Amino acid sequence: MPGSPSEPHEPSEPYEPSEPYESAAPYEPSEPYDLAVIGAGPAGLAGAVTACELGLSVAVLDAAPQTGGQYFRHPAPGLGAARPQALHHDWSEFTALRGRFEASGVTHLPHHHVWTVRPPDGDGIWTVHALTGPDAHGGTPARVRARTILLATGAYERQLPFPGWTLPGVIGAGGAQAMLKSGLVLPGRRIVVAGSGPLLLAVASSLAAAGARVPAVVEASGYLGYARRPYALAAGPHKLLEAAVHGSALLRHRTPLRTRSAVTEAHGTDRVEAVTVSRLDRAWRPVPGTGRRIACDALAVGHGLVPQTELATGLGCATRRTPDGTHALALDALQESSVPGLWAAGETGGTGGWDLARTEGELAGIAVAARLRGLPALTRSRRARALARRRDRLRAFADVMAAAHAPGPGWTAWLPDDTDVCRCEEVTAGSIRGAAGALGARDARTVKLLTRAGMGWCQGRMCGAAVACLAAEGGRGGGRGDGAGGGAEGGTAQGTVPPSAERRPLAVPVPLGALADLPEESGRPGPPTDGPTADG
Amino acid sequence: MARDRNPADLVGADPGPPFEITFDGSAVTALPGQSVAAALWGAGILAWRTTRNGGRPRGAFCGIGQCYDCLATVNGEPNRRACLVPARPGDTVTTQEGHGHAGLAV
Ligand SMILES: Cc1cc2nc3c(=O)[nH]c(=O)nc-3n(C[C@H](O)[C@H](O)[C@H](O)COP(=O)(O)OP(=O)(O)OC[C@H]3O[C@@H](n4cnc5c(N)ncnc54)[C@H](O)[C@@H]3O)c2cc1C
Ligand code: FES
């Protein structure tokens, strides 16, 4: 913003890709590595490239076959996409980063699903345990040893259940985007996009550009929250630009955006055939009598993103509460977690988009190199300071966005007792309310022990936010979406979803044989102790 | 005109030769590089699992390997995440009924 006086609000300079760092040491990929990076999205790639160019030996593990993470997910080579950029802004920035990554000599370990990270045991060496293969099924266990860890595992989508959300054709909004970007497929021809957060606009634009008709984008918040924070807004012009581009794409495809509304029911027997969209009050309670049916053959739905932190929380890393009620890793000014030797970047430290992710990744790469090479001056370089300022500005903007889209406490009023909340174990809202009411469970973990909600394959990723809300309400609520009896007032603080317990002993399900291979160490988190050995 | 748009045209895709897999005995055309779930979506199939308690149909939900709702039986092996497993010529995919945890700790 021209003329803005103080430094924190100066116009954000465009991101200048760093010159490749000049390597001081000859690069020798060898075990143990100086740095193991988990996740090859924008954060992990930037961190790995930077650390490697600064002379460290680096390995990057990712479950996916290709680099890029969620944002730069792209078709496999077999699909022969000549214009992958049609589904991405900033594609050329990704190909530049990928080019440097491939030239750097970083060891790329695709199809490596990391399930636990073990702290150094006196020798200063961390051990990363992974299962290999496209879906980790029957894959051989692998372990990678390294002096430091950069956790860049991104996020997953938050879901707030409603009647009919388990019907085929109802899919995650980010999931629809991911299936389109990687497999060039759509779940239907007429797709309603609903939930909350800026991702919805991106998803709706992509689906429409790919030929789907999008009869409505349904956003539970308003966009007023942004307007109240002009300084932070000025810090994120790129984001705004992106929103404007998405907005115009929506206009071009004549897609109406309905704010302060939600899909309160999906209809159909064996697949979705229509949705009911209701107006919401300020607390996100559906306003009685406002329901309107929209015919569709698919619904893409999601309520923001949840940082994927369990590999770190299992090690005792401190977390912070984000303005939209999730838990992210608490990080210092140079991206290091509360556990020395473990850095994090990107969505693991709070969702904020790919630009923030690569900025943090590069800063973390510099910080790790400074530590291992004993060159603290690296962290005071012009580049490091510019990255830190950029990170702070983008984080501030991300916090404004998160606050603007934080779920209101009244959303559980659209969740009747007979709706399944836990998709895996088919546990209804009524059972969870029962556990929270008569049985007194007040957190997701206790509810899980009483009802099995969150005990299935996904380990509570899909139901965790909802279970935490219902538990915090203490069994009240459960009205049939009539907006009157919501009863959500007391349970949730400041109108946000209470965080679900982001603790999973294992990040991915693991064959018992692989567990048995773990060396006995003191204080290690697994094998799981709270009963989730599913067939046990 | 809008009706003709599709994802492949959008990105100028020129895939390798299509091949066949089967789903519950019927032929489904897949493209090289597609996951099993993408191939099934491409054929308009959205469900390939039934739940253990309610017997309800399910398919891909999160699209990125995290929800495990897309579990399918592929070439006789249950519990494969269809959104992650690449389709291969001749694959036989069958609806997975209920689910067994197959010796996994979750
Ligand atoms: C489903 C989905 C779709 C999204 N689509 C968009 C979009 O279209 N536009 C947009 O602006 N933003 C999108 N986002 C937001 C996106 O997360 C960020 O913009 C950006 O990609 C964040 O970068 P990152 O490096 O922090 O994490 P990511 O890009 O998410 O990268 C994390 C990487 O870590 C890997 N990983 C995670 N856990 C493990 C493990 N245990 N073992 C091994 N590897 C692991 C993943 O495979 C992934 O490649 C999406 C998010 C999700 C969840
Ligand atoms: S769709 Fe969620 S795991 Fe495959």
XYZ file of C-alpha atoms and ligand atoms in Angstrom:
699
model
C 0.000 0.000 0.000
C 1.874 3.116 -1.117
C 2.612 5.493 1.707
C 2.027 2.964 4.447
C 4.535 4.131 7.004
C 5.689 1.347 9.271
C 7.769 -1.583 8.257
C 5.441 -4.460 9.104
C 2.914 -3.136 6.640
C 5.214 -2.231 3.813
C 4.058 -3.502 0.454
C 5.070 -7.061 0.109
C 7.862 -7.248 -2.390
C 7.392 -9.946 -4.976
C 9.052 -13.199 -4.078
C 12.432 -13.384 -5.660
C 13.602 -16.895 -6.125
C 16.944 -17.188 -4.423
C 19.978 -17.709 -6.557
C 21.092 -21.269 -6.049
C 23.211 -21.188 -2.906
C 26.884 -21.710 -3.414
C 27.834 -24.987 -1.925
C 30.886 -25.014 0.292
C 31.226 -28.726 0.762
C 31.224 -31.355 -1.962
C 27.898 -33.165 -1.856
C 27.953 -36.787 -0.789
C 24.602 -38.434 -0.240
C 25.232 -40.833 2.574
C 23.638 -42.198 5.671
C 23.172 -40.787 8.133
C 22.013 -37.726 6.230
C 22.479 -34.263 7.637
C 18.774 -33.625 7.094
C 15.727 -35.809 6.475
C 12.775 -33.873 5.067
C 9.319 -35.435 5.388
C 7.033 -34.128 2.654
C 7.885 -32.985 -0.881
C 5.354 -30.167 -1.166
C 6.412 -26.541 -1.565
C 7.748 -26.357 2.017
C 9.743 -29.584 1.892
C 11.151 -28.952 -1.581
C 12.304 -25.437 -0.732
C 13.865 -26.621 2.522
C 15.642 -29.556 0.902
C 17.018 -27.557 -2.023
C 18.273 -24.796 0.242
C 19.945 -27.104 2.754
C 21.534 -29.150 0.008
C 22.864 -26.107 -1.813
C 24.326 -24.944 1.499
C 26.349 -28.133 1.658
C 24.203 -30.599 3.602
C 23.372 -34.149 2.585
C 19.595 -34.366 2.363
C 16.951 -37.055 1.856
C 13.295 -36.252 1.141
C 10.619 -38.827 1.909
C 7.091 -38.491 0.541
C 4.180 -40.872 0.301
C 3.366 -39.604 -3.185
C 5.079 -40.736 -6.377
C 5.813 -37.190 -7.555
C 6.989 -33.980 -5.915
C 4.664 -30.991 -5.555
C 2.518 -31.761 -2.523
C -1.146 -30.777 -2.517
C -0.974 -27.484 -4.345
C 1.279 -28.643 -7.177
C -0.263 -32.068 -7.492
C -0.179 -32.880 -11.196
C -0.973 -35.709 -13.611
C 1.347 -38.712 -13.809
C 3.567 -38.707 -16.911
C 1.414 -41.403 -18.539
C -1.431 -38.917 -18.923
C 0.718 -36.754 -21.191
C -0.558 -33.381 -19.981
C 0.896 -30.700 -22.246
C -0.530 -27.812 -20.201
C -0.549 -28.800 -16.506
C -0.405 -25.068 -15.757
C -4.081 -24.839 -16.732
C -4.844 -26.226 -13.275
C -2.295 -24.140 -11.339
C -1.382 -20.545 -10.892
C 2.362 -20.180 -10.483
C 3.192 -23.418 -12.302
C 6.435 -21.991 -13.680
C 7.616 -21.225 -10.144
C 7.093 -24.874 -9.281
C 8.968 -26.150 -12.323
C 11.868 -23.831 -11.444
C 11.960 -25.184 -7.887
C 11.650 -28.748 -9.114
C 14.476 -28.164 -11.584
C 16.756 -27.017 -8.782
C 15.664 -29.950 -6.644
C 16.497 -32.440 -9.365
C 19.850 -30.798 -10.051
C 20.771 -30.561 -6.374
C 21.518 -34.202 -5.722
C 18.989 -34.480 -2.897
C 17.984 -38.107 -2.426
C 14.272 -38.289 -3.313
C 12.429 -41.213 -1.735
C 8.926 -41.272 -3.262
C 6.319 -43.814 -2.152
C 7.663 -43.640 1.407
C 4.833 -43.396 3.956
C 6.390 -42.228 7.196
C 4.698 -43.710 10.224
C 6.956 -42.679 13.046
C 10.038 -40.607 13.801
C 12.337 -41.684 16.595
C 14.435 -39.147 18.526
C 18.201 -39.458 18.803
C 19.285 -42.058 21.301
C 22.511 -40.615 22.628
C 24.166 -40.716 19.213
C 22.509 -37.546 17.904
C 20.855 -39.411 15.034
C 17.112 -39.413 14.324
C 15.428 -42.396 12.667
C 12.542 -42.012 10.254
C 10.447 -45.144 9.730
C 8.453 -45.555 6.533
C 6.454 -48.132 4.631
C 7.062 -48.197 0.910
C 4.766 -48.598 -2.085
C 1.935 -46.572 -3.631
C -0.440 -47.246 -0.740
C 1.998 -48.722 1.783
C 0.206 -52.035 1.332
C 2.545 -54.945 1.800
C 5.448 -52.566 1.194
C 8.792 -53.211 2.767
C 9.678 -51.126 5.799
C 12.416 -48.561 5.271
C 14.341 -46.427 7.700
C 16.320 -43.282 7.089
C 18.756 -41.876 9.643
C 19.577 -38.192 9.879
C 21.039 -35.542 12.182
C 18.045 -33.221 11.836
C 14.427 -33.415 10.692
C 12.284 -31.003 8.689
C 8.607 -31.848 9.014
C 6.679 -30.598 5.974
C 3.709 -32.951 5.912
C 1.102 -30.320 5.042
C -2.525 -30.575 6.095
C -5.737 -32.474 5.601
C -9.256 -31.172 5.192
C -11.556 -30.456 8.107
C -15.044 -31.913 7.774
C -18.180 -30.904 9.680
C -20.730 -33.692 9.156
C -24.334 -33.222 8.029
C -27.077 -35.686 7.073
C -26.128 -37.475 3.873
C -22.405 -36.637 3.986
C -21.506 -40.312 3.646
C -23.359 -40.720 0.322
C -21.218 -41.552 -2.695
C -20.728 -38.364 -4.683
C -20.101 -36.318 -1.548
C -16.365 -35.736 -1.492
C -13.852 -33.440 0.109
C -13.419 -30.139 -1.721
C -9.650 -30.535 -1.699
C -10.195 -34.189 -2.600
C -12.114 -33.244 -5.729
C -9.293 -30.855 -6.609
C -6.696 -33.561 -5.985
C -8.514 -36.175 -8.110
C -8.867 -33.628 -10.909
C -5.248 -32.491 -10.755
C -3.796 -36.005 -10.627
C -6.278 -38.173 -12.503
C -8.066 -35.657 -14.768
C -11.485 -36.841 -13.587
C -14.603 -35.284 -12.108
C -17.060 -36.948 -9.701
C -20.063 -35.634 -11.617
C -21.269 -33.048 -14.095
C -23.161 -30.767 -11.738
C -21.130 -30.181 -8.610
C -22.103 -27.988 -5.652
C -19.045 -26.671 -3.771
C -19.627 -25.959 -0.071
C -18.032 -25.426 3.324
C -15.768 -22.584 4.291
C -12.429 -21.082 3.354
C -10.610 -19.695 0.350
C -9.906 -23.161 -1.035
C -13.568 -23.415 -2.076
C -13.152 -20.682 -4.678
C -10.080 -22.365 -6.130
C -11.862 -25.696 -6.277
C -14.980 -24.248 -7.898
C -12.903 -22.487 -10.556
C -10.959 -25.637 -11.401
C -14.058 -27.801 -11.582
C -15.800 -25.265 -13.814
C -12.749 -24.853 -16.041
C -12.638 -28.635 -16.412
C -16.198 -28.718 -17.690
C -18.345 -29.254 -14.613
C -21.343 -27.094 -13.999
C -21.133 -25.555 -10.514
C -24.664 -24.465 -9.582
C -23.490 -22.791 -6.353
C -20.532 -22.131 -4.103
C -21.862 -22.192 -0.544
C -19.665 -20.414 2.028
C -20.615 -20.529 5.710
C -18.798 -17.313 6.602
C -19.128 -13.883 5.135
C -16.141 -12.103 3.706
C -16.536 -9.189 6.110
C -13.864 -10.500 8.432
C -11.221 -9.551 5.885
C -12.414 -5.986 5.564
C -11.887 -5.380 9.268
C -8.161 -6.032 9.036
C -6.866 -3.786 6.255
C -3.209 -3.917 7.352
C -2.960 -7.646 7.188
C -4.805 -7.538 3.906
C -2.257 -5.186 2.454
C 0.314 -7.801 3.277
C -1.243 -10.396 1.052
C -1.785 -8.845 -2.347
C -0.852 -12.002 -4.131
C -3.558 -13.911 -2.292
C -6.072 -11.219 -3.070
C -5.090 -11.275 -6.678
C -5.628 -14.995 -6.696
C -9.054 -14.568 -5.099
C -9.942 -11.997 -7.739
C -8.876 -14.345 -10.493
C -10.967 -17.107 -8.990
C -13.816 -14.640 -8.574
C -13.763 -13.653 -12.197
C -13.551 -17.274 -13.256
C -16.665 -17.898 -11.201
C -18.394 -14.956 -12.840
C -17.437 -16.241 -16.252
C -18.961 -19.582 -15.403
C -21.977 -17.829 -13.853
C -21.544 -19.522 -10.517
C -23.351 -17.785 -7.657
C -21.486 -17.467 -4.368
C -23.827 -17.792 -1.380
C -22.244 -16.598 1.825
C -23.549 -17.267 5.368
C -25.089 -20.490 4.104
C -24.369 -24.181 4.424
C -25.362 -27.487 2.935
C -27.448 -28.883 5.781
C -28.435 -32.107 4.048
C -27.430 -34.215 1.048
C -30.245 -36.252 -0.514
C -30.167 -39.540 -2.412
C -30.160 -43.252 -1.727
C -27.068 -44.713 -3.343
C -25.548 -41.434 -4.459
C -26.166 -37.752 -3.992
C -28.984 -36.322 -6.100
C -29.570 -32.955 -4.459
C -28.556 -30.854 -1.470
C -30.444 -28.552 0.858
C -28.766 -25.189 1.352
C -29.840 -23.178 4.417
C -29.016 -19.673 5.570
C -26.941 -19.486 8.747
C -27.114 -17.012 11.596
C -23.944 -15.470 13.001
C -23.278 -18.534 15.140
C -23.701 -20.795 12.067
C -27.088 -22.099 13.214
C -29.348 -22.811 10.254
C -32.155 -20.276 10.068
C -35.502 -22.129 10.100
C -37.478 -22.018 6.897
C -34.597 -20.967 4.657
C -33.733 -24.404 3.237
C -33.614 -24.539 -0.536
C -32.985 -27.638 -2.628
C -30.390 -27.644 -5.383
C -30.147 -30.589 -7.767
C -26.625 -31.926 -8.310
C -24.796 -35.184 -8.905
C -21.847 -34.400 -6.657
C -20.964 -32.209 -3.679
C -17.417 -31.062 -2.915
C -17.269 -29.979 0.725
C -14.681 -28.919 3.299
C -14.216 -26.480 6.168
C -10.607 -25.463 5.993
C -7.467 -27.425 6.672
C -6.002 -29.128 9.718
C -2.212 -29.190 10.090
C -0.844 -32.726 9.938
C 1.353 -32.761 12.999
C 1.112 -36.179 14.614
C 4.675 -37.204 13.754
C 5.819 -34.199 15.821
C 3.264 -34.244 18.635
C 4.235 -37.861 19.242
C 7.707 -36.518 20.028
C 6.342 -33.960 22.457
C 6.558 -30.891 20.206
C 4.561 -27.956 21.565
C 1.538 -26.761 19.603
C -0.362 -23.506 19.337
C -4.030 -22.900 18.763
C -4.791 -21.267 15.418
C -7.496 -18.618 14.952
C -9.769 -21.187 13.309
C -9.486 -23.657 16.152
C -6.965 -26.181 14.869
C -3.637 -27.026 16.423
C -0.409 -26.192 14.627
C 3.181 -26.709 15.717
C 4.619 -23.877 17.803
C 7.782 -22.737 16.040
C 10.515 -20.229 16.800
C 11.639 -17.400 14.529
C 13.761 -19.828 12.515
C 11.101 -22.547 12.171
C 12.477 -24.863 14.855
C 9.972 -26.714 17.050
C 10.187 -26.968 20.823
C 12.128 -30.200 20.341
C 15.663 -29.220 19.310
C 16.728 -30.665 15.974
C 13.210 -30.858 14.585
C 12.175 -28.023 12.280
C 8.836 -27.589 10.538
C 7.593 -25.544 7.601
C 4.396 -25.008 5.632
C 0.974 -26.092 6.806
C 2.358 -28.060 9.768
C 2.880 -24.677 11.425
C -0.597 -23.443 10.451
C -2.323 -23.310 7.095
C -1.386 -20.400 4.904
C -0.942 -21.449 1.296
C 1.921 -22.519 -0.892
C 3.775 -19.207 -0.984
C 4.111 -19.145 2.790
C 5.073 -22.818 2.716
C 8.015 -22.330 0.359
C 9.125 -19.200 2.236
C 9.211 -21.101 5.519
C 10.866 -24.078 3.875
C 13.747 -21.987 2.599
C 14.179 -20.285 5.965
C 14.232 -23.659 7.710
C 16.821 -24.922 5.217
C 19.076 -21.969 6.051
C 18.561 -22.483 9.795
C 19.448 -26.175 9.644
C 22.577 -25.470 7.592
C 23.575 -22.705 10.024
C 23.259 -25.108 12.951
C 25.031 -28.106 11.452
C 27.837 -26.152 9.849
C 28.315 -23.904 12.840
C 27.656 -20.754 10.811
C 25.069 -18.757 12.754
C 25.764 -15.768 10.499
C 23.772 -17.532 7.765
C 20.589 -16.817 9.707
C 21.376 -13.109 9.820
C 21.983 -12.779 6.104
C 19.917 -10.348 4.022
C 18.143 -13.270 2.456
C 17.245 -14.866 5.784
C 15.928 -11.562 7.124
C 13.863 -10.952 3.984
C 12.407 -14.449 4.234
C 11.520 -13.950 7.892
C 9.730 -10.660 7.117
C 7.871 -12.260 4.269
C 6.906 -15.181 6.472
C 5.576 -12.839 9.155
C 3.456 -10.899 6.660
C 2.001 -13.994 5.034
C 1.343 -15.591 8.437
C -0.502 -12.474 9.572
C -2.638 -12.650 6.463
C -3.246 -16.364 6.963
C -4.407 -15.662 10.515
C -6.925 -13.110 9.260
C -8.232 -15.634 6.753
C -8.418 -18.343 9.402
C -10.338 -16.077 11.764
C -12.728 -15.051 8.987
C -13.583 -18.672 8.237
C -13.527 -20.137 11.772
C -16.529 -22.416 12.311
C -19.274 -20.860 14.426
C -20.331 -22.711 17.576
C -23.868 -23.265 16.320
C -23.022 -25.571 13.416
C -23.898 -28.692 15.412
C -27.542 -27.588 15.151
C -27.544 -29.012 11.618
C -26.341 -32.379 12.925
C -29.251 -34.640 13.980
C -28.663 -37.587 16.288
C -29.033 -40.251 13.593
C -26.255 -38.918 11.340
C -23.001 -40.874 11.270
C -20.168 -38.694 12.501
C -17.385 -41.298 12.420
C -17.379 -42.613 8.851
C -15.068 -45.550 9.588
C -16.833 -47.050 12.587
C -20.308 -45.705 11.729
C -20.829 -43.967 15.058
C -23.763 -41.545 15.140
C -23.962 -38.048 16.579
C -26.500 -39.457 19.055
C -24.043 -41.996 20.480
C -21.383 -39.348 20.835
C -23.819 -36.966 22.521
C -24.792 -39.840 24.808
C -21.176 -40.415 25.778
C -20.673 -36.706 26.322
C -23.896 -36.308 28.304
C -24.739 -39.211 30.563
C -21.230 -40.655 30.554
C -19.481 -37.326 30.965
C -16.875 -37.566 28.197
C -15.515 -34.083 27.530
C -12.813 -34.694 24.960
C -12.345 -36.655 21.756
C -10.127 -39.228 23.397
C -12.668 -40.239 26.023
C -15.453 -40.283 23.438
C -13.307 -42.592 21.349
C -12.859 -45.050 24.180
C -16.590 -45.062 24.897
C -17.989 -45.134 21.358
C -15.182 -46.182 18.957
C -15.591 -42.823 17.171
C -12.163 -42.030 15.742
C -10.888 -45.553 16.265
C -11.089 -46.699 12.651
C -8.725 -46.554 9.729
C -8.516 -42.781 9.406
C -7.768 -42.425 13.126
C -10.195 -39.582 13.581
C -8.927 -37.361 10.770
C -12.411 -37.096 9.255
C -14.496 -36.957 12.448
C -12.073 -35.412 14.943
C -13.265 -31.816 14.696
C -16.910 -32.827 15.017
C -16.322 -35.226 17.895
C -14.416 -32.545 19.800
C -17.295 -30.090 19.340
C -19.933 -32.584 20.443
C -17.870 -33.607 23.453
C -17.341 -29.980 24.456
C -21.087 -29.404 24.267
C -21.529 -32.088 26.864
C -24.348 -33.916 25.144
C -26.626 -30.938 24.652
C -27.885 -29.963 21.215
C -28.977 -32.545 18.728
C -31.930 -30.617 17.410
C -33.090 -31.596 14.003
C -31.435 -28.649 12.290
C -34.237 -26.343 13.311
C -31.886 -23.677 14.484
C -33.737 -23.312 17.730
C -32.363 -25.869 20.094
C -28.727 -25.795 19.082
C -27.579 -25.553 22.652
C -24.020 -25.009 21.554
C -23.364 -21.874 23.536
C -21.525 -23.159 26.514
C -19.195 -25.650 25.007
C -17.039 -23.863 22.522
C -14.889 -20.897 23.256
C -14.993 -17.778 21.142
C -17.055 -19.330 18.441
C -14.459 -21.779 17.263
C -14.179 -25.490 17.080
C -12.260 -26.961 19.993
C -9.169 -28.677 18.716
C -9.344 -32.388 18.319
C -6.643 -34.307 20.057
C -4.070 -34.489 17.306
C -2.385 -37.518 18.716
C -1.955 -40.658 16.773
C 0.572 -43.181 17.912
C 1.248 -44.064 14.281
C 0.827 -41.713 11.361
C -0.287 -44.523 9.049
C -1.632 -47.992 9.821
C 1.280 -50.360 10.097
C 1.562 -54.135 9.879
C 2.194 -55.568 13.304
C 5.369 -57.154 11.973
C 6.862 -53.747 11.227
C 6.039 -52.596 14.752
C 7.838 -55.586 16.163
C 10.960 -54.504 14.261
C 11.262 -51.301 16.266
C 14.099 -51.291 18.725
C 13.041 -51.034 22.356
C 13.672 -47.467 23.459
C 12.657 -45.620 26.525
C 9.858 -43.160 26.089
C 8.889 -44.174 22.594
C 5.269 -43.521 21.761
C 4.237 -46.828 20.235
C 2.927 -49.413 20.016
C -0.407 -47.797 20.690
C -1.624 -48.094 24.227
C -5.169 -46.797 24.021
C -6.580 -49.761 22.282
C -6.508 -48.962 18.589
C -4.908 -52.188 17.473
C -7.905 -52.823 15.402
C -7.970 -56.553 15.212
C -6.503 -57.102 18.639
C -19.764 -25.186 -26.147
C -19.327 -25.342 -22.401
C -20.662 -28.871 -22.459
C -17.656 -30.073 -24.413
C -15.061 -28.958 -21.936
C -13.370 -31.761 -20.032
C -10.314 -32.133 -17.813
C -8.174 -33.814 -20.471
C -8.716 -31.008 -22.984
C -8.081 -28.390 -20.328
C -4.515 -29.606 -19.793
C -3.945 -30.710 -23.382
C -3.597 -34.334 -22.356
C -2.255 -36.804 -24.861
C -2.268 -39.970 -22.770
C -0.689 -43.266 -23.666
C -2.997 -45.979 -25.024
C -6.050 -46.658 -22.820
C -6.374 -50.112 -21.291
C -9.013 -52.179 -19.553
C -9.545 -53.116 -15.965
C -12.652 -54.791 -14.604
C -14.919 -53.678 -11.816
C -17.187 -56.399 -10.395
C -16.791 -58.187 -13.717
C -17.581 -55.271 -16.064
C -14.941 -53.677 -18.261
C -13.756 -50.178 -17.317
C -11.389 -48.147 -19.461
C -8.402 -46.637 -17.667
C -5.655 -44.285 -18.796
C -1.996 -44.779 -17.970
C -1.128 -42.785 -14.866
C -4.613 -42.904 -13.356
C -5.296 -44.374 -9.947
C -7.900 -47.109 -9.627
C -10.260 -44.519 -8.115
C -9.702 -42.094 -11.012
C -10.394 -44.843 -13.543
C -13.625 -45.745 -11.742
C -14.703 -42.080 -11.528
C -13.937 -41.792 -15.228
C -16.495 -44.547 -15.823
C -19.049 -42.826 -13.585
C -18.565 -45.320 -10.723
C -18.500 -43.613 -7.322
C -18.845 -46.516 -4.866
C -16.776 -49.689 -4.481
C -17.038 -50.586 -0.839
C -19.886 -51.329 1.560
C -19.637 -50.563 5.237
C -19.366 -53.253 7.846
C -22.376 -52.312 9.976
C -24.822 -50.529 7.725
C -23.797 -52.110 4.412
C -23.742 -48.597 2.938
C -21.935 -47.817 -0.327
C -18.706 -45.791 -0.149
C -15.984 -44.622 -2.500
C -13.295 -41.946 -2.610
C -13.842 -39.107 -0.142
C -10.592 -37.292 0.743
C -8.848 -38.075 -2.541
C -5.400 -38.013 -0.919
C -4.985 -41.257 0.990
C -6.172 -40.119 4.418
C -9.783 -41.218 4.905
C -9.545 -44.924 3.924
C -13.108 -44.751 2.608
C -11.932 -45.802 -0.858
C -10.733 -49.263 0.203
C -11.204 -51.762 -2.628
C -10.258 -55.324 -3.327
C -7.695 -55.225 -6.133
C -6.589 -58.480 -7.718
C -7.982 -60.338 -4.724
C -6.205 -58.196 -2.152
C -8.554 -56.275 0.168
C -7.912 -52.918 1.834
C -6.146 -51.220 -1.046
C -6.611 -47.444 -1.086
C -7.995 -46.977 -4.579
C -7.064 -43.281 -4.664
C -3.382 -44.219 -4.321
C -3.057 -47.517 -6.190
C -2.212 -46.999 -9.857
C -4.467 -48.841 -12.307
C -2.633 -51.522 -14.310
C -3.829 -53.327 -17.419
C -5.950 -56.323 -16.473
C -6.539 -55.322 -12.847
C -9.658 -56.861 -11.351
C -11.325 -54.567 -8.864
C -14.167 -55.871 -6.742
C -16.453 -54.252 -4.225
C -15.067 -54.713 -0.763
C -17.729 -55.744 1.727
C -17.324 -54.747 5.336
C -13.701 -54.375 6.193
C -11.047 -56.464 7.778
C -8.150 -54.735 9.385
C -5.862 -57.442 8.090
C -3.415 -57.362 10.953
C -2.879 -53.609 10.892
C -2.453 -51.374 13.878
C -4.197 -48.071 13.382
C -6.599 -32.110 -0.397
C -5.968 -30.755 -0.455
C -6.040 -30.004 -1.630
C -5.494 -28.728 -1.705
N -5.623 -28.016 -2.867
C -5.171 -26.729 -2.902
C -5.384 -25.917 -4.049
O -5.946 -26.369 -5.037
N -4.968 -24.622 -4.023
C -4.342 -24.103 -2.925
O -3.983 -22.920 -2.946
N -4.103 -24.854 -1.847
C -4.510 -26.139 -1.795
N -4.322 -26.876 -0.665
C -3.572 -26.258 0.422
C -2.116 -26.729 0.362
O -1.960 -27.580 1.452
C -1.068 -25.624 0.430
O -1.354 -24.551 -0.362
C 0.351 -26.111 0.080
O 0.357 -27.216 -0.768
C 1.047 -26.400 1.374
O 2.347 -26.812 1.153
P 3.092 -27.751 2.183
O 4.439 -27.958 1.607
O 2.981 -27.197 3.549
O 2.270 -29.107 2.233
P 1.742 -30.066 1.064
O 1.772 -29.417 -0.234
O 0.462 -30.614 1.562
O 2.824 -31.237 1.047
C 2.903 -32.186 2.063
C 3.509 -33.448 1.506
O 3.800 -34.317 2.584
C 3.482 -35.626 2.218
N 3.181 -36.357 3.452
C 2.260 -36.060 4.410
N 2.294 -36.963 5.398
C 3.258 -37.847 5.069
C 3.771 -39.021 5.709
N 3.305 -39.466 6.900
N 4.751 -39.709 5.077
C 5.239 -39.286 3.878
N 4.805 -38.184 3.235
C 3.822 -37.473 3.832
C 2.296 -35.511 1.292
O 2.254 -36.613 0.414
C 2.592 -34.194 0.567
O 3.236 -34.400 -0.660
C -4.844 -28.174 -0.569
C -4.761 -28.931 0.605
C -5.315 -30.202 0.683
C -5.220 -30.977 1.960
S -10.155 -41.308 -0.903
Fe -9.516 -41.040 1.143
S -8.044 -42.618 1.328
Fe -8.592 -42.767 -0.734
